[in-house]
Amino acid sequence: MAIVEVVKYDGAPNVFAWKYPSNELGTWTQLIVNESQEAVLFKGGKALDVFGGGRHTLDTANIPLLNKIVNLPFGGKSPFTAEVWYVNKVYSLNIKWGTTSPIQIQDPKYGVFIPVRSYGQFGIHIEDSKKFLLKLVGTLNVFDDNSILQYFRGLYLTMAKDTISSYLIQKKISVLEINAYLDEMSNYIVERIKPTMDDYGIGLANFYVNDINVPEEDAAVKKLKDALAKRAEMDIIGYDYQQQRSFDTLESAANNQGGVSSGIMGAGMGLGMGINVGNAIGTQFGSVSNALNTTGGNKKECVKCHAAIEAGARFCPSCGYDTSITESENSNTIKCDNCGTFYSENIKFCPECGNRYSPCPNCKADIPEGATNCSSCGYELPVPCPKCGNLVHSKKHKFCPECGSPLVKKCPKCETVVEGSPKFCPECGEKLS
């Protein structure tokens, strides 16, 4: 082959390392290197000299290491065989990555196994040309962005899977909510991958997780989304799962095609189903209950709102409460505000969870600690005077009737009115006693 007079880069823009096709050089050969590149000279399989941007003549002044290997007869000029590698050092910021198949992860919030897919992009640049060529490129003629994806696929997929799993477990969030943490996960993956990339002379500029999604056609995903949609519907309308089951039962009974008596019962139960949702047809349900009541004109009291209802009625026409729950536990009229267990009002502590019974002075319902109003009847609870401890209704009195102290709590430093029981003033940060 003829001796090459000029050596310059002729590769694609997405190539990180490109080998010049000819290796017949001479000490008069001109080596042209762009400012965004470096050229590395190899002789006998060893990396010798690195050339930066500019025009270089391959003479003894520019190739001191080569001078020790190449015999230079003919007055210091000689042909020789060597390889020239060009390394692009520009930042490549659009290398796309993605999971080839969904990752099976157990949702920590709902306990179901869901397939998860993720994709994004990352950016790199070559920091050490020699290390990059020796450790990663080897005997390849071209090393481009596809080669980067192939070599590091195991690394970034493992990091992405571990990061997604860690965030799900530590944050205790659902797979369907994890997209809110994409920035945090991206920064976390950069810290995990960067040391490995540095070992190969590659600098990691950034790593982005653009999206984490689930296959819509998966059976587990469909079932979970249907359940969440149903729960949202119940929250909007204002009923729970137990009441929904009651609705289904009542609807089936109302649609039963039986005799005359069955038709009457079905109509009554169909009306009753609507009452548990609201009070719109409470009056109509009461009239049907009167017709169906076999105990005469006996009345009973709703445990929840204390309204008088027919003895044979199951649902209260005023609040929609299912009275069968209370009737099954005649003496258990108090519901624990902590665990929901029913027990007698003569008991001081819940037999199920041990929560102390704190009765409302008006309706005797169990009141949570620190509450200012009864959740059952709305009764305002008295609060202790900050000076003498006398129980006072703060909305009725501005000053304690016992000691005359003001009931409005103010910051001692800035005199800002403080509501509730904070430890520090929300205005100036002064510690409150």
Short mmCIF file of C-alpha atoms in Angstrom, two decimals:
data_model
loop_
_atom_site.label_atom_id
_atom_site.label_comp_id
_atom_site.label_asym_id
_atom_site.label_seq_id
_atom_site.Cartn_x
_atom_site.Cartn_y
_atom_site.Cartn_z
CA MET A 1 0.00 0.00 0.00
CA ALA A 2 1.11 3.58 -0.66
CA ILE A 3 2.25 5.73 2.20
CA VAL A 4 -0.63 7.91 3.49
CA GLU A 5 0.13 11.59 3.19
CA VAL A 6 -2.81 12.99 5.21
CA VAL A 7 -4.79 11.25 7.98
CA LYS A 8 -8.12 12.77 9.03
CA TYR A 9 -11.42 11.67 10.62
CA ASP A 10 -14.06 10.24 8.27
CA GLY A 11 -16.54 8.58 10.66
CA ALA A 12 -20.20 9.17 11.55
CA PRO A 13 -21.21 11.83 14.13
CA ASN A 14 -22.57 9.24 16.61
CA VAL A 15 -19.24 7.37 16.74
CA PHE A 16 -17.11 7.58 19.88
CA ALA A 17 -14.06 5.74 18.57
CA TRP A 18 -13.03 5.29 14.89
CA LYS A 19 -9.99 3.57 13.45
CA TYR A 20 -8.33 5.05 10.37
CA PRO A 21 -8.53 2.32 7.68
CA SER A 22 -4.86 2.45 6.61
CA ASN A 23 -1.82 1.79 8.80
CA GLU A 24 0.95 2.68 6.28
CA LEU A 25 2.35 5.94 7.61
CA GLY A 26 5.50 7.95 7.36
CA THR A 27 7.36 10.51 9.38
CA TRP A 28 6.13 13.11 6.90
CA THR A 29 2.43 12.15 7.24
CA GLN A 30 0.08 14.99 8.27
CA LEU A 31 -2.34 14.09 11.11
CA ILE A 32 -5.41 16.36 11.28
CA VAL A 33 -7.42 16.31 14.54
CA ASN A 34 -10.57 18.36 15.22
CA GLU A 35 -10.81 20.37 18.43
CA SER A 36 -13.51 18.06 19.79
CA GLN A 37 -11.34 14.98 19.18
CA GLU A 38 -8.17 13.25 20.24
CA ALA A 39 -6.03 10.92 18.12
CA VAL A 40 -4.15 8.01 19.69
CA LEU A 41 -1.24 6.33 17.89
CA PHE A 42 -0.83 2.55 18.34
CA LYS A 43 2.31 0.62 17.41
CA GLY A 44 2.72 -3.11 17.99
CA GLY A 45 -0.53 -3.21 19.99
CA LYS A 46 0.59 -0.49 22.43
CA ALA A 47 -0.88 2.97 22.82
CA LEU A 48 1.92 5.49 22.36
CA ASP A 49 1.17 9.17 21.85
CA VAL A 50 -2.06 11.20 22.16
CA PHE A 51 -2.63 14.17 19.84
CA GLY A 52 -5.05 17.00 20.55
CA GLY A 53 -6.81 19.33 18.09
CA GLY A 54 -4.75 20.73 15.19
CA ARG A 55 -2.43 19.60 12.35
CA HIS A 56 0.47 17.35 13.39
CA THR A 57 3.41 16.06 11.36
CA LEU A 58 4.48 12.61 12.52
CA ASP A 59 8.12 13.49 13.10
CA THR A 60 10.36 12.77 16.08
CA ALA A 61 9.38 16.04 17.79
CA ASN A 62 5.72 15.06 17.94
CA ILE A 63 6.10 11.33 18.57
CA PRO A 64 8.79 10.90 21.25
CA LEU A 65 7.55 7.44 22.26
CA LEU A 66 7.42 6.28 18.63
CA ASN A 67 10.99 7.50 18.12
CA LYS A 68 12.22 4.72 20.41
CA ILE A 69 10.46 2.01 18.39
CA VAL A 70 10.76 3.07 14.75
CA ASN A 71 14.18 2.78 13.13
CA LEU A 72 14.81 6.14 11.46
CA PRO A 73 17.28 5.77 8.60
CA PHE A 74 17.27 8.06 5.55
CA GLY A 75 18.25 11.14 7.53
CA GLY A 76 15.48 10.95 10.13
CA LYS A 77 12.61 10.19 7.70
CA SER A 78 11.11 6.73 7.40
CA PRO A 79 7.88 4.89 6.54
CA PHE A 80 6.39 2.77 9.29
CA THR A 81 3.27 0.78 10.18
CA ALA A 82 0.99 2.09 12.95
CA GLU A 83 -2.71 2.51 13.77
CA VAL A 84 -4.45 5.82 14.28
CA TRP A 85 -7.60 5.93 16.46
CA TYR A 86 -9.85 8.98 16.61
CA VAL A 87 -11.83 9.49 19.83
CA ASN A 88 -14.73 11.97 19.83
CA LYS A 89 -14.88 13.84 23.15
CA VAL A 90 -18.07 15.81 22.50
CA TYR A 91 -21.00 15.33 24.88
CA SER A 92 -23.59 12.89 23.57
CA LEU A 93 -26.78 13.66 25.52
CA ASN A 94 -29.43 11.65 23.68
CA ILE A 95 -28.52 8.00 24.23
CA LYS A 96 -31.86 6.28 24.77
CA TRP A 97 -32.33 3.28 27.05
CA GLY A 98 -35.29 1.13 28.07
CA THR A 99 -36.29 -2.17 29.62
CA THR A 100 -36.59 -4.85 26.95
CA SER A 101 -39.23 -6.73 28.98
CA PRO A 102 -41.42 -5.72 31.95
CA ILE A 103 -39.97 -6.12 35.46
CA GLN A 104 -42.21 -8.03 37.87
CA ILE A 105 -42.50 -6.00 41.11
CA GLN A 106 -44.85 -6.49 44.07
CA ASP A 107 -46.76 -3.32 44.78
CA PRO A 108 -46.09 -2.53 48.49
CA LYS A 109 -49.35 -0.60 48.89
CA TYR A 110 -51.79 -3.11 47.37
CA GLY A 111 -49.72 -6.33 47.54
CA VAL A 112 -50.24 -7.42 43.91
CA PHE A 113 -47.47 -8.29 41.42
CA ILE A 114 -47.38 -5.78 38.58
CA PRO A 115 -45.17 -5.74 35.45
CA VAL A 116 -43.26 -2.45 35.23
CA ARG A 117 -41.58 -0.92 32.19
CA SER A 118 -39.22 2.04 32.23
CA TYR A 119 -37.31 4.10 29.70
CA GLY A 120 -35.27 7.28 29.44
CA GLN A 121 -32.01 8.69 28.14
CA PHE A 122 -28.54 9.53 29.39
CA GLY A 123 -25.54 11.58 28.27
CA ILE A 124 -21.83 10.71 28.27
CA HIS A 125 -18.46 12.02 27.06
CA ILE A 126 -15.04 10.39 26.81
CA GLU A 127 -12.70 11.67 29.55
CA ASP A 128 -9.65 9.38 29.12
CA SER A 129 -9.06 8.34 25.50
CA LYS A 130 -6.34 5.79 26.24
CA LYS A 131 -8.29 4.06 29.00
CA PHE A 132 -11.43 4.03 26.85
CA LEU A 133 -9.67 2.42 23.88
CA LEU A 134 -7.71 -0.14 25.91
CA LYS A 135 -10.48 -1.28 28.25
CA LEU A 136 -13.59 -1.06 26.09
CA VAL A 137 -12.95 -0.71 22.37
CA GLY A 138 -10.30 -3.42 21.94
CA THR A 139 -10.03 -4.70 18.36
CA LEU A 140 -13.27 -3.16 17.04
CA ASN A 141 -13.02 -0.79 14.10
CA VAL A 142 -15.97 1.41 15.22
CA PHE A 143 -17.49 2.06 18.65
CA ASP A 144 -20.77 4.05 18.54
CA ASP A 145 -23.77 4.78 20.81
CA ASN A 146 -25.30 1.36 20.04
CA SER A 147 -22.13 -0.24 21.36
CA ILE A 148 -22.45 1.78 24.56
CA LEU A 149 -26.02 0.53 25.03
CA GLN A 150 -24.98 -3.06 24.37
CA TYR A 151 -21.99 -3.00 26.74
CA PHE A 152 -23.74 -1.24 29.62
CA ARG A 153 -27.27 -2.64 29.25
CA GLY A 154 -26.83 -4.98 32.22
CA LEU A 155 -25.49 -2.12 34.36
CA TYR A 156 -28.24 0.44 33.78
CA LEU A 157 -31.06 -2.12 33.79
CA THR A 158 -29.87 -3.53 37.12
CA MET A 159 -29.55 -0.02 38.57
CA ALA A 160 -32.99 0.99 37.28
CA LYS A 161 -34.64 -2.14 38.68
CA ASP A 162 -32.93 -1.81 42.08
CA THR A 163 -33.79 1.90 42.29
CA ILE A 164 -37.47 1.42 41.42
CA SER A 165 -37.76 -1.44 43.93
CA SER A 166 -35.97 0.53 46.66
CA TYR A 167 -38.20 3.58 46.23
CA LEU A 168 -41.35 1.47 46.28
CA ILE A 169 -40.34 -0.28 49.51
CA GLN A 170 -38.79 2.68 51.36
CA LYS A 171 -41.42 5.24 50.37
CA LYS A 172 -44.26 2.69 50.70
CA ILE A 173 -45.91 4.00 47.56
CA SER A 174 -47.75 2.27 44.75
CA VAL A 175 -46.26 1.57 41.33
CA LEU A 176 -49.03 3.80 39.95
CA GLU A 177 -47.69 6.75 42.01
CA ILE A 178 -43.94 6.34 41.44
CA ASN A 179 -43.72 8.83 38.54
CA ALA A 180 -43.74 11.59 41.16
CA TYR A 181 -40.20 10.52 42.14
CA LEU A 182 -38.53 10.45 38.69
CA ASP A 183 -36.08 13.30 39.48
CA GLU A 184 -34.95 11.70 42.74
CA MET A 185 -34.46 8.32 41.08
CA SER A 186 -32.53 9.83 38.17
CA ASN A 187 -30.04 11.52 40.54
CA TYR A 188 -29.73 8.34 42.58
CA ILE A 189 -28.90 6.24 39.49
CA VAL A 190 -26.25 8.75 38.38
CA GLU A 191 -24.44 8.32 41.72
CA ARG A 192 -24.58 4.52 41.39
CA ILE A 193 -23.46 4.24 37.72
CA LYS A 194 -20.81 7.00 37.56
CA PRO A 195 -17.95 5.11 39.34
CA THR A 196 -18.30 2.14 36.95
CA MET A 197 -18.28 4.38 33.89
CA ASP A 198 -15.19 6.19 35.21
CA ASP A 199 -13.29 2.90 35.23
CA TYR A 200 -13.65 2.80 31.42
CA GLY A 201 -12.65 6.43 30.85
CA ILE A 202 -16.26 7.53 30.28
CA GLY A 203 -17.79 10.51 32.07
CA LEU A 204 -21.52 10.28 32.82
CA ALA A 205 -23.09 13.69 32.19
CA ASN A 206 -26.63 12.75 33.26
CA PHE A 207 -29.09 9.89 33.49
CA TYR A 208 -32.83 10.47 33.16
CA VAL A 209 -35.72 8.15 33.97
CA ASN A 210 -38.37 9.67 31.69
CA ASP A 211 -41.27 7.37 32.51
CA ILE A 212 -42.28 4.30 34.51
CA ASN A 213 -45.45 2.62 33.27
CA VAL A 214 -47.37 -0.63 33.40
CA PRO A 215 -48.90 -2.59 30.50
CA GLU A 216 -52.56 -1.65 30.28
CA GLU A 217 -53.49 -5.09 28.92
CA ASP A 218 -52.12 -6.97 31.96
CA ALA A 219 -54.85 -8.67 34.02
CA ALA A 220 -53.44 -7.57 37.40
CA VAL A 221 -53.18 -3.96 36.24
CA LYS A 222 -56.76 -3.97 34.93
CA LYS A 223 -58.09 -5.43 38.17
CA LEU A 224 -56.18 -2.94 40.33
CA LYS A 225 -57.30 0.07 38.28
CA ASP A 226 -60.92 -1.10 38.33
CA ALA A 227 -60.75 -1.44 42.12
CA LEU A 228 -59.23 2.04 42.49
CA ALA A 229 -61.88 3.52 40.19
CA LYS A 230 -64.60 1.84 42.27
CA ARG A 231 -63.10 3.15 45.50
CA ALA A 232 -62.95 6.67 44.06
CA GLU A 233 -66.60 6.38 43.07
CA MET A 234 -67.58 5.29 46.59
CA ASP A 235 -65.56 8.15 48.12
CA ILE A 236 -67.31 10.68 45.89
CA ILE A 237 -70.81 9.37 46.57
CA GLY A 238 -70.11 8.73 50.26
CA TYR A 239 -70.42 5.01 51.09
CA ASP A 240 -68.05 2.12 51.87
CA TYR A 241 -67.53 -1.45 50.62
CA GLN A 242 -69.81 -3.01 53.24
CA GLN A 243 -72.64 -0.71 52.24
CA GLN A 244 -71.99 -1.48 48.57
CA ARG A 245 -72.44 -5.18 49.31
CA SER A 246 -75.72 -4.35 51.03
CA PHE A 247 -76.82 -2.37 47.98
CA ASP A 248 -76.07 -5.34 45.71
CA THR A 249 -78.08 -7.68 47.94
CA LEU A 250 -81.02 -5.29 48.13
CA GLU A 251 -80.97 -4.73 44.39
CA SER A 252 -81.04 -8.48 43.74
CA ALA A 253 -83.99 -8.86 46.10
CA ALA A 254 -85.84 -5.97 44.46
CA ASN A 255 -85.38 -7.52 41.01
CA ASN A 256 -86.60 -10.95 42.17
CA GLN A 257 -89.60 -12.00 40.05
CA GLY A 258 -91.62 -13.79 42.76
CA GLY A 259 -95.26 -13.65 43.90
CA VAL A 260 -97.27 -10.66 45.02
CA SER A 261 -95.69 -10.57 48.46
CA SER A 262 -92.24 -10.90 46.90
CA GLY A 263 -93.02 -7.97 44.62
CA ILE A 264 -94.05 -5.82 47.56
CA MET A 265 -90.92 -6.80 49.50
CA GLY A 266 -88.75 -6.16 46.46
CA ALA A 267 -90.20 -2.69 46.03
CA GLY A 268 -89.64 -1.86 49.69
CA MET A 269 -86.05 -3.15 49.67
CA GLY A 270 -85.34 -1.35 46.41
CA LEU A 271 -86.42 1.90 48.05
CA GLY A 272 -84.34 1.06 51.12
CA MET A 273 -81.22 0.70 48.99
CA GLY A 274 -81.42 4.35 47.96
CA ILE A 275 -81.73 5.57 51.54
CA ASN A 276 -78.25 4.34 52.48
CA VAL A 277 -76.82 6.69 49.87
CA GLY A 278 -78.74 9.77 50.96
CA ASN A 279 -81.91 11.10 52.46
CA ALA A 280 -83.69 12.00 49.22
CA ILE A 281 -86.37 9.30 49.51
CA GLY A 282 -86.39 8.91 53.29
CA THR A 283 -90.06 9.86 53.56
CA GLN A 284 -91.12 7.40 50.89
CA PHE A 285 -89.14 4.62 52.55
CA GLY A 286 -90.81 5.41 55.87
CA SER A 287 -94.25 5.00 54.33
CA VAL A 288 -93.32 1.65 52.80
CA SER A 289 -91.85 0.55 56.15
CA ASN A 290 -95.16 1.42 57.83
CA ALA A 291 -97.00 -0.80 55.38
CA LEU A 292 -94.57 -3.67 55.98
CA ASN A 293 -94.29 -3.28 59.75
CA THR A 294 -95.86 -6.27 61.48
CA THR A 295 -95.33 -5.00 65.01
CA GLY A 296 -97.96 -2.25 64.82
CA GLY A 297 -96.89 1.33 65.56
CA ASN A 298 -93.84 0.50 67.67
CA LYS A 299 -90.93 2.89 67.36
CA LYS A 300 -87.19 2.61 67.96
CA GLU A 301 -84.36 5.12 68.16
CA CYS A 302 -81.50 5.39 65.66
CA VAL A 303 -78.22 4.90 67.54
CA LYS A 304 -76.37 7.31 65.28
CA CYS A 305 -78.67 10.35 64.99
CA HIS A 306 -81.30 9.43 67.69
CA ALA A 307 -84.19 9.90 65.27
CA ALA A 308 -87.42 7.93 65.90
CA ILE A 309 -87.95 5.25 63.24
CA GLU A 310 -90.34 2.33 62.74
CA ALA A 311 -89.43 -0.83 64.65
CA GLY A 312 -89.39 -2.94 61.49
CA ALA A 313 -87.21 -0.56 59.46
CA ARG A 314 -83.62 -1.53 58.85
CA PHE A 315 -82.28 1.82 57.63
CA CYS A 316 -82.76 5.16 59.37
CA PRO A 317 -84.71 7.55 57.04
CA SER A 318 -82.82 10.56 58.49
CA CYS A 319 -79.19 9.48 58.19
CA GLY A 320 -79.33 6.14 56.35
CA TYR A 321 -77.66 4.21 59.21
CA ASP A 322 -77.99 0.39 59.05
CA THR A 323 -79.73 -0.37 62.37
CA SER A 324 -79.15 -4.11 62.00
CA ILE A 325 -75.53 -3.55 63.03
CA THR A 326 -76.63 -2.20 66.40
CA GLU A 327 -79.51 -4.62 66.85
CA SER A 328 -77.12 -7.55 66.59
CA GLU A 329 -75.25 -6.14 69.58
CA ASN A 330 -77.99 -4.90 71.89
CA SER A 331 -75.82 -3.74 74.77
CA ASN A 332 -72.81 -2.70 72.69
CA THR A 333 -73.69 0.88 71.83
CA ILE A 334 -70.26 2.55 71.93
CA LYS A 335 -67.98 2.37 68.90
CA CYS A 336 -64.23 2.67 69.62
CA ASP A 337 -62.81 5.65 67.71
CA ASN A 338 -59.50 3.78 67.29
CA CYS A 339 -60.44 0.30 66.01
CA GLY A 340 -64.23 0.47 65.46
CA THR A 341 -65.13 -2.25 67.99
CA PHE A 342 -68.55 -1.95 69.69
CA TYR A 343 -68.68 -2.24 73.46
CA SER A 344 -70.82 -1.21 76.44
CA GLU A 345 -70.69 2.35 77.72
CA ASN A 346 -69.87 1.00 81.21
CA ILE A 347 -66.43 -0.14 79.99
CA LYS A 348 -63.56 2.32 80.47
CA PHE A 349 -61.17 0.78 77.91
CA CYS A 350 -61.76 -0.85 74.52
CA PRO A 351 -61.54 -4.66 74.97
CA GLU A 352 -60.01 -5.02 71.49
CA CYS A 353 -57.24 -2.37 71.31
CA GLY A 354 -57.13 -0.97 74.87
CA ASN A 355 -57.97 2.59 73.80
CA ARG A 356 -59.37 4.67 76.70
CA TYR A 357 -63.08 5.48 76.41
CA SER A 358 -63.52 9.27 76.30
CA PRO A 359 -67.32 9.89 76.29
CA CYS A 360 -69.02 12.88 74.72
CA PRO A 361 -71.01 14.74 77.43
CA ASN A 362 -73.93 15.03 75.01
CA CYS A 363 -74.28 11.70 73.16
CA LYS A 364 -71.67 9.50 74.97
CA ALA A 365 -69.88 8.67 71.69
CA ASP A 366 -66.15 7.87 71.98
CA ILE A 367 -64.17 11.06 71.22
CA PRO A 368 -60.56 10.93 69.92
CA GLU A 369 -57.90 12.49 72.10
CA GLY A 370 -57.37 16.20 71.29
CA ALA A 371 -60.70 16.61 69.46
CA THR A 372 -62.54 19.90 69.91
CA ASN A 373 -65.94 18.67 68.69
CA CYS A 374 -67.81 15.38 68.87
CA SER A 375 -67.80 13.71 65.46
CA SER A 376 -71.22 12.14 66.10
CA CYS A 377 -73.36 15.02 67.36
CA GLY A 378 -71.07 18.04 66.81
CA TYR A 379 -71.05 18.99 70.50
CA GLU A 380 -68.29 21.52 71.33
CA LEU A 381 -65.97 20.15 73.99
CA PRO A 382 -64.71 22.43 76.76
CA VAL A 383 -60.99 23.17 76.95
CA PRO A 384 -58.93 23.81 80.10
CA CYS A 385 -58.04 27.39 81.00
CA PRO A 386 -54.29 27.84 80.37
CA LYS A 387 -53.90 29.45 83.82
CA CYS A 388 -56.22 27.71 86.30
CA GLY A 389 -57.22 24.58 84.36
CA ASN A 390 -60.95 25.23 84.68
CA LEU A 391 -62.91 23.69 81.74
CA VAL A 392 -64.36 26.49 79.61
CA HIS A 393 -66.21 26.64 76.26
CA SER A 394 -63.81 28.79 74.27
CA LYS A 395 -66.43 29.84 71.69
CA LYS A 396 -68.80 31.12 74.40
CA HIS A 397 -66.23 32.82 76.63
CA LYS A 398 -63.32 35.07 75.82
CA PHE A 399 -62.14 35.09 79.45
CA CYS A 400 -62.09 32.34 82.03
CA PRO A 401 -65.10 32.77 84.38
CA GLU A 402 -63.03 31.28 87.21
CA CYS A 403 -59.81 33.34 87.15
CA GLY A 404 -60.48 36.00 84.46
CA SER A 405 -57.50 35.00 82.30
CA PRO A 406 -57.86 35.53 78.52
CA LEU A 407 -58.61 32.28 76.70
CA VAL A 408 -56.99 33.43 73.46
CA LYS A 409 -53.45 32.05 73.31
CA LYS A 410 -50.82 34.56 72.12
CA CYS A 411 -47.10 34.34 71.42
CA PRO A 412 -45.22 36.01 74.31
CA LYS A 413 -42.76 37.55 71.86
CA CYS A 414 -44.80 38.88 68.91
CA GLU A 415 -48.32 38.52 70.46
CA THR A 416 -49.61 36.63 67.42
CA VAL A 417 -52.80 34.68 68.15
CA VAL A 418 -51.88 30.98 68.19
CA GLU A 419 -54.50 28.35 67.42
CA GLY A 420 -54.24 24.74 68.52
CA SER A 421 -51.25 23.47 70.52
CA PRO A 422 -48.11 24.13 68.45
CA LYS A 423 -44.70 23.99 70.12
CA PHE A 424 -43.42 27.03 68.25
CA CYS A 425 -44.95 30.33 67.10
CA PRO A 426 -45.83 30.10 63.36
CA GLU A 427 -44.99 33.80 62.93
CA CYS A 428 -41.64 34.32 64.73
CA GLY A 429 -40.61 30.78 65.73
CA GLU A 430 -40.62 31.53 69.48
CA LYS A 431 -40.89 28.38 71.62
CA LEU A 432 -44.28 28.19 73.31
CA SER A 433 -44.64 26.76 76.80
#
